[in-house]
PDB file of C-alpha atoms in Angstrom:
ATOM      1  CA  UNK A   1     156.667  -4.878 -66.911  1.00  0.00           C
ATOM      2  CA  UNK A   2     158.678  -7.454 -64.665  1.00  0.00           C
ATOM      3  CA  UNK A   3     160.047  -7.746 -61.617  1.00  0.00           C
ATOM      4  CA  UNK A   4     163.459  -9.758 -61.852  1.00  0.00           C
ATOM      5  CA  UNK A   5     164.861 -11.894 -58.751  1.00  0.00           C
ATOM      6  CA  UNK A   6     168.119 -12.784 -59.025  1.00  0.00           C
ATOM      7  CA  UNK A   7     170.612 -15.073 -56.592  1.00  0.00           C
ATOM      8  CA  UNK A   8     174.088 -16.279 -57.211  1.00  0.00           C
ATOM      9  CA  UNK A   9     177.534 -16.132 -56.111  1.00  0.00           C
ATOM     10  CA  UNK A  10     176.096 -15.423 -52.343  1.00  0.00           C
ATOM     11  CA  UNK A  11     174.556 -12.452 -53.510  1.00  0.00           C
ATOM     12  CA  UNK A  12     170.322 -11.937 -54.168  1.00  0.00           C
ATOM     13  CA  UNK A  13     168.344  -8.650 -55.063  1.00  0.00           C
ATOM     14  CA  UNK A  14     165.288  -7.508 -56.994  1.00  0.00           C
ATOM     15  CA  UNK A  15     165.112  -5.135 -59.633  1.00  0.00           C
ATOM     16  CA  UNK A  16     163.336  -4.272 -62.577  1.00  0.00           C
ATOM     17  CA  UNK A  17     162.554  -4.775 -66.402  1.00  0.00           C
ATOM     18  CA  UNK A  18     160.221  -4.307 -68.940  1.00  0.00           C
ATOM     19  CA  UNK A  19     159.678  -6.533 -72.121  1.00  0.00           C
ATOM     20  CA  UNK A  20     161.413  -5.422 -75.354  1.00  0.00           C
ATOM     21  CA  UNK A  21     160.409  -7.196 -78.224  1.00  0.00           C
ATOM     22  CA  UNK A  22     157.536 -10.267 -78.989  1.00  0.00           C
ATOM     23  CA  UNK A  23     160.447 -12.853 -78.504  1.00  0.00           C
ATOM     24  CA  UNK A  24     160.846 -12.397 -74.803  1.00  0.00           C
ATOM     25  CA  UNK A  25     163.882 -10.732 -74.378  1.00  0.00           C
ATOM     26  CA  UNK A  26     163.644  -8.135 -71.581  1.00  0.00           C
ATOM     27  CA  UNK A  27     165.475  -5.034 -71.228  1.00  0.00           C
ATOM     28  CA  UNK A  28     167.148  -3.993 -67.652  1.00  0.00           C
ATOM     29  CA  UNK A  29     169.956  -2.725 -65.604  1.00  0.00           C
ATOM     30  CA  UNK A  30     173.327  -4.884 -65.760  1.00  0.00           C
ATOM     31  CA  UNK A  31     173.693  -4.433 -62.138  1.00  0.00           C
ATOM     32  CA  UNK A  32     169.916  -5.768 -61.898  1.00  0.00           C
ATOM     33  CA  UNK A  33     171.463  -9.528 -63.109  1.00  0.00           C
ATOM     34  CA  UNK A  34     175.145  -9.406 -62.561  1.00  0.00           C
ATOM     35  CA  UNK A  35     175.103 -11.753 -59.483  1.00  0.00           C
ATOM     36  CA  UNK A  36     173.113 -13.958 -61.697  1.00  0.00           C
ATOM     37  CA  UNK A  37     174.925 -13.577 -64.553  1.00  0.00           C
ATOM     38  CA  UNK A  38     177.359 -17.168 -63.923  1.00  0.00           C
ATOM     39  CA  UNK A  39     175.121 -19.823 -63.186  1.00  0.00           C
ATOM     40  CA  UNK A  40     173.330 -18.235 -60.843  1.00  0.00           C
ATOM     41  CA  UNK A  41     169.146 -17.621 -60.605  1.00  0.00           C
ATOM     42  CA  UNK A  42     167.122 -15.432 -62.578  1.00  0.00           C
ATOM     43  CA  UNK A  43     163.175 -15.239 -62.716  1.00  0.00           C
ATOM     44  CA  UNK A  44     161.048 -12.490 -63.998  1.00  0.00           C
ATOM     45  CA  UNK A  45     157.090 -11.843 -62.464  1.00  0.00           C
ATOM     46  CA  UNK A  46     154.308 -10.086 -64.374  1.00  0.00           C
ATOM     47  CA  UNK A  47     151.912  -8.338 -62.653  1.00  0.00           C
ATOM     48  CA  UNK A  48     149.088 -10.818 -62.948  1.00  0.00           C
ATOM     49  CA  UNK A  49     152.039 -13.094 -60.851  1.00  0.00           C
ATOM     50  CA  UNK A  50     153.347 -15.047 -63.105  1.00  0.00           C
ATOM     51  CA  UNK A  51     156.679 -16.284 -63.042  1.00  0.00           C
ATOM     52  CA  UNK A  52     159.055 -17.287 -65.900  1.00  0.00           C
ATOM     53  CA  UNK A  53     162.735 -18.323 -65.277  1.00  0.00           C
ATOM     54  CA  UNK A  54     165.081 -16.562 -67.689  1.00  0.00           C
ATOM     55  CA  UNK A  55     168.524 -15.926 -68.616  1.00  0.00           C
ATOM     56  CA  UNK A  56     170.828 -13.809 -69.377  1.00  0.00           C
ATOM     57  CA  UNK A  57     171.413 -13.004 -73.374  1.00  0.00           C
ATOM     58  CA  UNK A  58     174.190 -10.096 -72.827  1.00  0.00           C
ATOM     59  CA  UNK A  59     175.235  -7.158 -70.318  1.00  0.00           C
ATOM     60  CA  UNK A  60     177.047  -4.146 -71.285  1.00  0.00           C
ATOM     61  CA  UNK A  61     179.119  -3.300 -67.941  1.00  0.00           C
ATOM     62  CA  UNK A  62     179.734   0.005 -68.897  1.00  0.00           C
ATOM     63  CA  UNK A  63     176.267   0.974 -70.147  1.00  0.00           C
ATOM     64  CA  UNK A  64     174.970  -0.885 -67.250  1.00  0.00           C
ATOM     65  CA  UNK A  65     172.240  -2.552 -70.055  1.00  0.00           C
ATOM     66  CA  UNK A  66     171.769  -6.336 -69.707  1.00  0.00           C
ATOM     67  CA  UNK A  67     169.132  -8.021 -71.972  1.00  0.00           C
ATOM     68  CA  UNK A  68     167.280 -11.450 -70.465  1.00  0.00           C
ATOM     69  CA  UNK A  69     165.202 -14.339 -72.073  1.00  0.00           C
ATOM     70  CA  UNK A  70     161.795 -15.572 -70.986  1.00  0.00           C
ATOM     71  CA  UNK A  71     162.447 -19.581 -70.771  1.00  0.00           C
ATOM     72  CA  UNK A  72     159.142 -21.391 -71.687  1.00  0.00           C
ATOM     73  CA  UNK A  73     157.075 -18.138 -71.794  1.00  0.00           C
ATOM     74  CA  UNK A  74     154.795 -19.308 -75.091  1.00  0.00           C
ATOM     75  CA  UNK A  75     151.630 -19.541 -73.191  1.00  0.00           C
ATOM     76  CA  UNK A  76     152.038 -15.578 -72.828  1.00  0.00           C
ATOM     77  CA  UNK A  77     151.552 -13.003 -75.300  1.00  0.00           C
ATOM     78  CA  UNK A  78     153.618 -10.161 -74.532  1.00  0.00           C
ATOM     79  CA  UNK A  79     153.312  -6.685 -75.573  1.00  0.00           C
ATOM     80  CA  UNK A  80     156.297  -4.581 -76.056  1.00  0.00           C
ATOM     81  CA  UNK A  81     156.385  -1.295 -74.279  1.00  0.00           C
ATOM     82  CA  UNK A  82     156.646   1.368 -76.840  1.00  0.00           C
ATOM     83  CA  UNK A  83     159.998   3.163 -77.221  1.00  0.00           C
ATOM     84  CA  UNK A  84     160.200   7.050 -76.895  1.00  0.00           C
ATOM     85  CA  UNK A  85     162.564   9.716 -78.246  1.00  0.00           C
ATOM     86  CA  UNK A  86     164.956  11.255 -75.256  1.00  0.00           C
ATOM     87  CA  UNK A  87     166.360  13.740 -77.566  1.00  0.00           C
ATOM     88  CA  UNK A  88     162.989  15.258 -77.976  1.00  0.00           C
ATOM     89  CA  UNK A  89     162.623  15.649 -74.343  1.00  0.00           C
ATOM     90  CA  UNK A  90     162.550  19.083 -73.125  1.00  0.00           C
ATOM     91  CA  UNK A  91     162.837  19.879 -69.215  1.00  0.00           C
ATOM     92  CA  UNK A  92     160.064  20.108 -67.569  1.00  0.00           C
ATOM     93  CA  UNK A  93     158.518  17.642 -69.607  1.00  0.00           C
ATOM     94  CA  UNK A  94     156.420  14.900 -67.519  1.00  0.00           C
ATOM     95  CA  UNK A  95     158.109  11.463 -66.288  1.00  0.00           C
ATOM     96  CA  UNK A  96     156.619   8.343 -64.995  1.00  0.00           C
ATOM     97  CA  UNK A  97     158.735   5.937 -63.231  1.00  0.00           C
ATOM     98  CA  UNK A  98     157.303   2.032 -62.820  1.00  0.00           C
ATOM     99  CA  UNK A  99     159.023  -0.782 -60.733  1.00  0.00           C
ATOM    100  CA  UNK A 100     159.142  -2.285 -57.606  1.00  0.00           C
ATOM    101  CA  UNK A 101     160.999  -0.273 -55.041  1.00  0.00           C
ATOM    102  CA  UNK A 102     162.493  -2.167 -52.034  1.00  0.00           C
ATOM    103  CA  UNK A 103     160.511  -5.061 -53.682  1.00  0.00           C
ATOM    104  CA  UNK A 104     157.247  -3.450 -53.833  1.00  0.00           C
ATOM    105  CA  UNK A 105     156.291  -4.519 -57.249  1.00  0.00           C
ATOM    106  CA  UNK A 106     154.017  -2.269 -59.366  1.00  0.00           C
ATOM    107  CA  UNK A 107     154.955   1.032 -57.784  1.00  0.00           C
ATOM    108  CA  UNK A 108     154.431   4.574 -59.654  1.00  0.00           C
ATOM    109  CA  UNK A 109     155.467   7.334 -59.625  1.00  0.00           C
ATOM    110  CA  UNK A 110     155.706  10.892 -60.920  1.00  0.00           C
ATOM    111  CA  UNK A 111     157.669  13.651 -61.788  1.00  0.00           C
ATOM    112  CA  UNK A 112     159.347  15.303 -64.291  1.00  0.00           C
ATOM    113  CA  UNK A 113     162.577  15.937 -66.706  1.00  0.00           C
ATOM    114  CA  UNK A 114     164.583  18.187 -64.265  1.00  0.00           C
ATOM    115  CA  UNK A 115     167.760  18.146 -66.448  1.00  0.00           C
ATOM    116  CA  UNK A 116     169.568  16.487 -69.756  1.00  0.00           C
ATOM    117  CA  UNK A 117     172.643  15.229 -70.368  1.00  0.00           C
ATOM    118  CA  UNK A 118     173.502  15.066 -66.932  1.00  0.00           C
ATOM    119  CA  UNK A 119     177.179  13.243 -66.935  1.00  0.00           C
ATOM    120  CA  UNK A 120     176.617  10.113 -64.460  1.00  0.00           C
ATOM    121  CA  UNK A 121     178.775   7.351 -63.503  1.00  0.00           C
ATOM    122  CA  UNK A 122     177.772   4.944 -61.242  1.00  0.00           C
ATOM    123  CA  UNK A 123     178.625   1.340 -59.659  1.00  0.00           C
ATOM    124  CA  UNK A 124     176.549  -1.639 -58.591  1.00  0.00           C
ATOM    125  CA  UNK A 125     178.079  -1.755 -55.165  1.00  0.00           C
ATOM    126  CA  UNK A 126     179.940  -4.929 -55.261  1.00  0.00           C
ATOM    127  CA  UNK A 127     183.211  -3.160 -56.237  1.00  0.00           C
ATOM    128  CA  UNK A 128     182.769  -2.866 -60.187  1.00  0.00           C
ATOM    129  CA  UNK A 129     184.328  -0.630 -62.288  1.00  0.00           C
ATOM    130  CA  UNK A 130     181.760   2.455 -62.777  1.00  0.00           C
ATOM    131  CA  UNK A 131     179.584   2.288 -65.469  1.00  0.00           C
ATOM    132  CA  UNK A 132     179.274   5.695 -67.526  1.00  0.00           C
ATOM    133  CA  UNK A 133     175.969   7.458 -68.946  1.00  0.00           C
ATOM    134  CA  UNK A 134     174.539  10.853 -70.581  1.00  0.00           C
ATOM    135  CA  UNK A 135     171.580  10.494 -68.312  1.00  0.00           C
ATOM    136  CA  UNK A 136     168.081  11.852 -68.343  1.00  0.00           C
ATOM    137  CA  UNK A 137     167.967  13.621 -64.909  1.00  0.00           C
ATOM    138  CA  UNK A 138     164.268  13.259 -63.502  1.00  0.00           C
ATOM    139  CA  UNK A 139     162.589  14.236 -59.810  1.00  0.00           C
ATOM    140  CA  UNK A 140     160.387  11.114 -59.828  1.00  0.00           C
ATOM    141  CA  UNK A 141     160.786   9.504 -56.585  1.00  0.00           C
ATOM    142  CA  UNK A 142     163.067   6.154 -58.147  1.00  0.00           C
ATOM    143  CA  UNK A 143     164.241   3.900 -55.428  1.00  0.00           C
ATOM    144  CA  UNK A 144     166.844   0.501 -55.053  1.00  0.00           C
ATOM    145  CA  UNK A 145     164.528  -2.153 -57.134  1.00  0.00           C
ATOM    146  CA  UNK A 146     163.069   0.684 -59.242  1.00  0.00           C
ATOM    147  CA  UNK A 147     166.696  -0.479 -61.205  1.00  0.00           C
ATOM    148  CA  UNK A 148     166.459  -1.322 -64.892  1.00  0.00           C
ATOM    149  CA  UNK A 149     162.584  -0.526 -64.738  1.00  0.00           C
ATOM    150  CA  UNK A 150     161.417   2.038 -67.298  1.00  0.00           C
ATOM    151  CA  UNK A 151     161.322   5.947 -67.966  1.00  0.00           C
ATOM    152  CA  UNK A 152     158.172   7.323 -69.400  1.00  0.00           C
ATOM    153  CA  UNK A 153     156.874  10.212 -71.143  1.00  0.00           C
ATOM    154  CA  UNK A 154     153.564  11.305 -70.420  1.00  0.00           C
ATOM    155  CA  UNK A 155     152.419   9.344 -73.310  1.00  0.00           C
ATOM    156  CA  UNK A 156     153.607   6.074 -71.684  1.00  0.00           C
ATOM    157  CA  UNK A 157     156.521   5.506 -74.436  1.00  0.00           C
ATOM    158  CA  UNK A 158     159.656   4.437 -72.917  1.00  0.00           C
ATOM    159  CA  UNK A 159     162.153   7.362 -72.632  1.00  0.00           C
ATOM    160  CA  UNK A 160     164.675   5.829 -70.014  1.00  0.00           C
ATOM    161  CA  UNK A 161     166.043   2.878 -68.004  1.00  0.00           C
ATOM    162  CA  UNK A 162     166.468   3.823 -64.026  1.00  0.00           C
ATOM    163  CA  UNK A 163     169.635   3.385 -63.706  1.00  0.00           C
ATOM    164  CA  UNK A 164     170.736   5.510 -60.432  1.00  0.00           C
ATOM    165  CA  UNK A 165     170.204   8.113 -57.987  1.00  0.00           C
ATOM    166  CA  UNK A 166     172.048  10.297 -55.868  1.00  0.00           C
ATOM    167  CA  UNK A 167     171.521   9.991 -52.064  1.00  0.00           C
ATOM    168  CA  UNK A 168     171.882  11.864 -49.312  1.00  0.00           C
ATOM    169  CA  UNK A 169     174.696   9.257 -48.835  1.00  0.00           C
ATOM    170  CA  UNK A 170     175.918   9.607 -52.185  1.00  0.00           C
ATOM    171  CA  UNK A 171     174.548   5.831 -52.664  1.00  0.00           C
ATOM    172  CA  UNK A 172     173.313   4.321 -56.401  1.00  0.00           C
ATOM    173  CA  UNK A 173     170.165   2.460 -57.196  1.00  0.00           C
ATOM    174  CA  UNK A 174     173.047  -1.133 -57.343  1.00  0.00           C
ATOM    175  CA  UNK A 175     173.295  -0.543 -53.783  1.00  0.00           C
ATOM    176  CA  UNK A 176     172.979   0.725 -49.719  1.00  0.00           C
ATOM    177  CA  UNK A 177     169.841   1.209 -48.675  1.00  0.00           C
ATOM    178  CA  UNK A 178     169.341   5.413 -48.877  1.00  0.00           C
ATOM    179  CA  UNK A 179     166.120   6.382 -50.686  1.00  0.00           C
ATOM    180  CA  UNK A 180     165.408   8.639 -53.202  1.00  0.00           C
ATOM    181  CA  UNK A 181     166.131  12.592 -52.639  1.00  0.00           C
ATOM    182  CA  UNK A 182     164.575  13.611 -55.979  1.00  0.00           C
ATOM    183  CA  UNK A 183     167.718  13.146 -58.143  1.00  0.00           C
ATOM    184  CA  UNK A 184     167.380   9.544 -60.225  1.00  0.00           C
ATOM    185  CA  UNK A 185     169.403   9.156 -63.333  1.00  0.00           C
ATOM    186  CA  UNK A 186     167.682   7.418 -66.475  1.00  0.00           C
ATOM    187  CA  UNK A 187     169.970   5.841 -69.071  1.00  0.00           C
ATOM    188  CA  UNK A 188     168.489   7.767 -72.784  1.00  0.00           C
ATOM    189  CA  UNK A 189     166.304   5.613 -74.506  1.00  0.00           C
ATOM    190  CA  UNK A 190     167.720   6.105 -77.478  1.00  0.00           C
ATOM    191  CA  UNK A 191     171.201   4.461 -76.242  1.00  0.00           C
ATOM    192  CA  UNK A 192     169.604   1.916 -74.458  1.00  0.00           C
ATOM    193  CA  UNK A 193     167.867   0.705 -77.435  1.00  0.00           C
ATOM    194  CA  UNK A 194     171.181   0.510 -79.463  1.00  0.00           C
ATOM    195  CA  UNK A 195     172.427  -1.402 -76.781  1.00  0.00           C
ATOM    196  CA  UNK A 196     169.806  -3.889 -76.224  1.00  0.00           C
ATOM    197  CA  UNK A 197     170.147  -4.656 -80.161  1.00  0.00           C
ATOM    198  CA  UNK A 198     173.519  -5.158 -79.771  1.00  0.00           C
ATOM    199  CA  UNK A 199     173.617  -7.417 -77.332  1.00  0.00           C
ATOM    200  CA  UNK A 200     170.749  -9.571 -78.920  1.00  0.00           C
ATOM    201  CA  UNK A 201     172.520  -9.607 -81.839  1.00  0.00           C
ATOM    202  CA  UNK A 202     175.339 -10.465 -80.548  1.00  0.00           C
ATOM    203  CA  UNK A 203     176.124 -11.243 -76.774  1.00  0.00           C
ATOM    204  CA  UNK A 204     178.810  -8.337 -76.691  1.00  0.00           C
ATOM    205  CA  UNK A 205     178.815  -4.836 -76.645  1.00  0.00           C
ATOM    206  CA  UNK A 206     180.224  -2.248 -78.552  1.00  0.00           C
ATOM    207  CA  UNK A 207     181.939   0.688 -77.100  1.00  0.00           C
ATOM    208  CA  UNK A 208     182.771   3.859 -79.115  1.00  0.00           C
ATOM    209  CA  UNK A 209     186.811   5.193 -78.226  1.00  0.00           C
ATOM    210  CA  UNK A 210     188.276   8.009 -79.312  1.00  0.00           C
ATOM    211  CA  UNK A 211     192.343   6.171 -78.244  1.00  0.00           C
ATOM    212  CA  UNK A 212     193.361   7.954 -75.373  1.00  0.00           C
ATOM    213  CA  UNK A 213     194.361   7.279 -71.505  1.00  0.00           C
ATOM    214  CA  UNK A 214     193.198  10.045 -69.279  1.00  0.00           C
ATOM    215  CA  UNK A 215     194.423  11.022 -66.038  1.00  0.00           C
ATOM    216  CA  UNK A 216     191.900  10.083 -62.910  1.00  0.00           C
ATOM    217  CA  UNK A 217     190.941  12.728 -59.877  1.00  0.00           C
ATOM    218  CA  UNK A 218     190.764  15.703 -62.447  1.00  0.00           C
ATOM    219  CA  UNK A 219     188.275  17.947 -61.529  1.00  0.00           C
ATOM    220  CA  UNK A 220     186.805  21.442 -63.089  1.00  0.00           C
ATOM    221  CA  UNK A 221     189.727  21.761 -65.433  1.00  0.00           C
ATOM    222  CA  UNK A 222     188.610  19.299 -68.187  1.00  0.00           C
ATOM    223  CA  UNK A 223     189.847  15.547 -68.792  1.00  0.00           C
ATOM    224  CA  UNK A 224     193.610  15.544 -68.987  1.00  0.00           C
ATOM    225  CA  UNK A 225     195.217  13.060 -71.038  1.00  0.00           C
ATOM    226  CA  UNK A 226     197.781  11.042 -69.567  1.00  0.00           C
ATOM    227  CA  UNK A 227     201.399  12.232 -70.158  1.00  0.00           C
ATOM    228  CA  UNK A 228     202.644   8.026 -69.032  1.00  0.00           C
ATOM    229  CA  UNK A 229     200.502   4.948 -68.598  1.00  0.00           C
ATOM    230  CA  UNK A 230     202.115   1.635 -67.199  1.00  0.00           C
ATOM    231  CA  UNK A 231     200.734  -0.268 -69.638  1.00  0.00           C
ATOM    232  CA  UNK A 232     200.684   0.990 -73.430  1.00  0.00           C
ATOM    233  CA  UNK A 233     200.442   4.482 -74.892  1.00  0.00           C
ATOM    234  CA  UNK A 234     198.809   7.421 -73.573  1.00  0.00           C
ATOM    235  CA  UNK A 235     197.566   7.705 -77.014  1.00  0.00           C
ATOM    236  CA  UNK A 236     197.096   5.088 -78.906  1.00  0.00           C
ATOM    237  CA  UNK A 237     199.129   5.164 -82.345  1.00  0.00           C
ATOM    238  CA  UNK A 238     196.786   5.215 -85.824  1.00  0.00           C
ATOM    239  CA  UNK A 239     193.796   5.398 -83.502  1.00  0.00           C
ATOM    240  CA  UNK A 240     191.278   8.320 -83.825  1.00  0.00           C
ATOM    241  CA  UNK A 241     192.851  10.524 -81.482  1.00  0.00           C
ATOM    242  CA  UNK A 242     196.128  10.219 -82.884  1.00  0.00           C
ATOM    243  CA  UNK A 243     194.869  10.962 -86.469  1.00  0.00           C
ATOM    244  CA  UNK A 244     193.172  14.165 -84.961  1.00  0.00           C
ATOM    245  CA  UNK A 245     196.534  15.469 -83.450  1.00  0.00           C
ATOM    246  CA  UNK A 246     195.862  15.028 -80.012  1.00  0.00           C
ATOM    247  CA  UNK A 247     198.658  14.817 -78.229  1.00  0.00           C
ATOM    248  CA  UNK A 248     199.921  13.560 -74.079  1.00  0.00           C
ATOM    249  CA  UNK A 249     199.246  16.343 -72.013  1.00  0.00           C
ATOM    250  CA  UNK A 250     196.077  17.608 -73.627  1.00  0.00           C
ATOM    251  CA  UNK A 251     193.361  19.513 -71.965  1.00  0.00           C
ATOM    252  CA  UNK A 252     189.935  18.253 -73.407  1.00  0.00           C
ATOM    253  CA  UNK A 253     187.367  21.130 -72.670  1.00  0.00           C
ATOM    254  CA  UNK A 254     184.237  20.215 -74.922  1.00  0.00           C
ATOM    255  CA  UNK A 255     182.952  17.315 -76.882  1.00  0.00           C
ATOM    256  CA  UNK A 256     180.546  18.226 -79.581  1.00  0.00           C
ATOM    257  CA  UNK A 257     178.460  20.236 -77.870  1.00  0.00           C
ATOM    258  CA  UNK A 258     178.954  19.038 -73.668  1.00  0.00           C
ATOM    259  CA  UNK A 259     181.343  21.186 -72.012  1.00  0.00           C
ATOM    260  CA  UNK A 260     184.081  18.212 -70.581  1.00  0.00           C
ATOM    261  CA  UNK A 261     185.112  19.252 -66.680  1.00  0.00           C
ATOM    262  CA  UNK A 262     186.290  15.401 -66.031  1.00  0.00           C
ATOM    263  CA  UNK A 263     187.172  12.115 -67.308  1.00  0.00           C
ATOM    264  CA  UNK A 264     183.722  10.631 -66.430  1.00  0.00           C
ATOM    265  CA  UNK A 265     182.273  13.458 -68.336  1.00  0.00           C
ATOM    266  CA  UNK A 266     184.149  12.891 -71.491  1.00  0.00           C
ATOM    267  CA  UNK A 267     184.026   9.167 -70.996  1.00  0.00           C
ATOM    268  CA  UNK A 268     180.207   9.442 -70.557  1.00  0.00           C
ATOM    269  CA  UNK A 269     179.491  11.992 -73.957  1.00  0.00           C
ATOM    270  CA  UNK A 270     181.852   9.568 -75.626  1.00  0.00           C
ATOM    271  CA  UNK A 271     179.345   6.702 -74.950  1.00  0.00           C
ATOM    272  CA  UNK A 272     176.216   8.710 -75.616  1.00  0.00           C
ATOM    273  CA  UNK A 273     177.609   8.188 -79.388  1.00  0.00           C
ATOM    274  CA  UNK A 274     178.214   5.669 -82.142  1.00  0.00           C
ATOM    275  CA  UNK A 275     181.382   4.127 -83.565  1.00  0.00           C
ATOM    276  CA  UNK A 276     182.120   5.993 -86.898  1.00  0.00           C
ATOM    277  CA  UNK A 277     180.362   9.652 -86.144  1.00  0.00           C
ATOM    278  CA  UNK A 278     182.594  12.529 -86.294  1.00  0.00           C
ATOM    279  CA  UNK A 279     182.305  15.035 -83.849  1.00  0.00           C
ATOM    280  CA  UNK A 280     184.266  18.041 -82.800  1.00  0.00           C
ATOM    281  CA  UNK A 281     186.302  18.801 -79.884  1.00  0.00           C
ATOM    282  CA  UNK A 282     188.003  21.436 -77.984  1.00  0.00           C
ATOM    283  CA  UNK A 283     191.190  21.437 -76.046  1.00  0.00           C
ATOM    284  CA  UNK A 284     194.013  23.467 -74.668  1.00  0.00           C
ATOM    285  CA  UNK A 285     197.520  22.722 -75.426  1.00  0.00           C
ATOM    286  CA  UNK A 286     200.435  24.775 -73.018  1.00  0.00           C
ATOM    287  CA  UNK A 287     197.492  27.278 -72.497  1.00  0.00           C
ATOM    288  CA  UNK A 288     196.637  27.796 -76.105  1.00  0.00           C
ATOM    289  CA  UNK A 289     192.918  26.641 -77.155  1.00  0.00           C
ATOM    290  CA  UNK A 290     192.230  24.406 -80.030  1.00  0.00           C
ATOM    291  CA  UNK A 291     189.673  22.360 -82.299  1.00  0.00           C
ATOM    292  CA  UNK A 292     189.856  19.482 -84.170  1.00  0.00           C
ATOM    293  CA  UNK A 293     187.353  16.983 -85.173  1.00  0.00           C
ATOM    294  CA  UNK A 294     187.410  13.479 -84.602  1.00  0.00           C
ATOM    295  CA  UNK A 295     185.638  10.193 -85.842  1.00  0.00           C
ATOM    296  CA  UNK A 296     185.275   7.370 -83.382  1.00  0.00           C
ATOM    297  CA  UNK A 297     186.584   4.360 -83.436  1.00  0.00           C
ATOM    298  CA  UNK A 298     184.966   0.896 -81.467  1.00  0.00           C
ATOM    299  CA  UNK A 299     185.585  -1.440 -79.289  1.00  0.00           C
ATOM    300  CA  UNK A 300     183.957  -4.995 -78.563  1.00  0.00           C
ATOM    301  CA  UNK A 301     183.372  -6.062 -75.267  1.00  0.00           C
ATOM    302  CA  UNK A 302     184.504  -4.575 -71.463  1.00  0.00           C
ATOM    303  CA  UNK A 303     188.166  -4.206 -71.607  1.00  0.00           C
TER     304      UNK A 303
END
């Protein structure tokens, strides 16, 4: 476990991460580093106080991951935290929460699964665009700093990455300064780990798509897709949604097996996937209900 300072571009905060693999790259929140992220700061403190610099090996905006480097950290032995299974979760299940809440390093806390696949999306509070996730929904008290700092089961395996919370202000863990209300969003372990590989790998992410523009402010109804877009098609031609039949105007209801009541929702049970799967889906067209399956397609980097 760390505790990651960060200051750049007039900006500073403190968050969390935890170490990864033997070769010092540390797993946390990309809104955790993002200020640091362009030649700005970046440090990392053990518990025992010891303080490394680091920097920053890739962030995945949308999955707000971002993987860091220990610089000159071969006088330390470090000990990977042992990765869970968040599929396997059940609710109810126990949850421990470690990091260092309004920079109170070392804090835990507990709680436990109080729902799954909860569609999340969520910004760092400098005016980003939201990042998406199929998160593990947990009751353990996860404040701002307990960001990017780990999940556990009650075997102490890594299940999550704190990622956000819902206030009674409607605030995130990226930012404001409302506590916890007992609803804090974990990114799935299982996701973040594909991530984090990823982004060692190779410095960029990879998003899966399905080729569509949907239609913002829908609520309840399912994720509309766009009849127009100003810029391209509504559905991209020879992409997977295409090749599946979709069509402008679309009503998607259900993908695989989340029921879809909003763009965020579909975008987010898009992510929780991986480029080349095929799963089904279910949408109305002029009333009529449909299904049709579909295999992802990917996309490098944010845009």
């Amino acid at each position: 476990m760390v505790t990651i300072e960060t200051s750049g571009g007039g900006e500073s905060g403190t968050g969390t991460g935890f170490v990864f693999d033997e070769e010092g790259h540390i797993l946390t929140n990309n809104h955790v580093v993002a200020s640091a992220a362009d030649g700005g700061k970046l440090s990392a403190t053990f518990s025992d106080g010891k303080q490394y610099d680091a920097e920053v090996v890739g962030r995945a905006q949308g999955y707000d991951i971002a993987v860091v480097k220990l610089k000159n950290a071969g006088d330390r032995e470090l000990a990977p935290l042992p990765l869970g299974n968040s599929e396997k979760m059940s609710i109810g299940d126990t949850t421990i929460a470690i990091g260092a809440p309004y920079g109170l390093s070392g804090t835990v806390t507990t709680g436990i699964v109080s729902a799954k696949n909860r569609p999340v999306a969520s910004s760092d509070g400098q005016g980003s665009d939201a990042s998406y996730m199929n998160a593990l929904q947990t009751d353990a008290s996860i404040n701002p700093g307990n960001s990017g700092g780990p999940l556990l089961d009650g075997n102490g395996a890594v299940i999550g990455v704190n990622s956000a919370i819902q206030s009674g202000g409607g605030g995130g863990l990226g930012g404001g300064s409302a506590g916890s209300i007992g609803l804090g969003f974990a990114i799935p372990v299982d996701q973040a780990e594909r991530v984090a590989s990823q982004l060692i790998e190779t410095g960029v992410p990879v998003y899966p798509v399905i080729g569509v523009r949907v239609a913002t402010g829908q609520q309840g109804q399912g994720a509309v897709i766009a009849e127009r877009v100003s810029d391209g098609e509504p559905v991209a031609s020879g992409g997977p949604a295409d090749k599946a039949g979709l069509q402008p105007g679309d009503v998607i209801t259900r993908f695989d097996e989340t029921k879809v009541d909003s763009s965020p929702t579909l975008i987010a049970s898009i992510w929780a996937h991986k480029p080349g799967e095929t799963v089904k889906i279910t949408y109305t067209r002029d009333g009529e209900k449909r299904t049709t399956d579909i295999t992802l397609g990917s996309r490098k980097g944010e845009s």
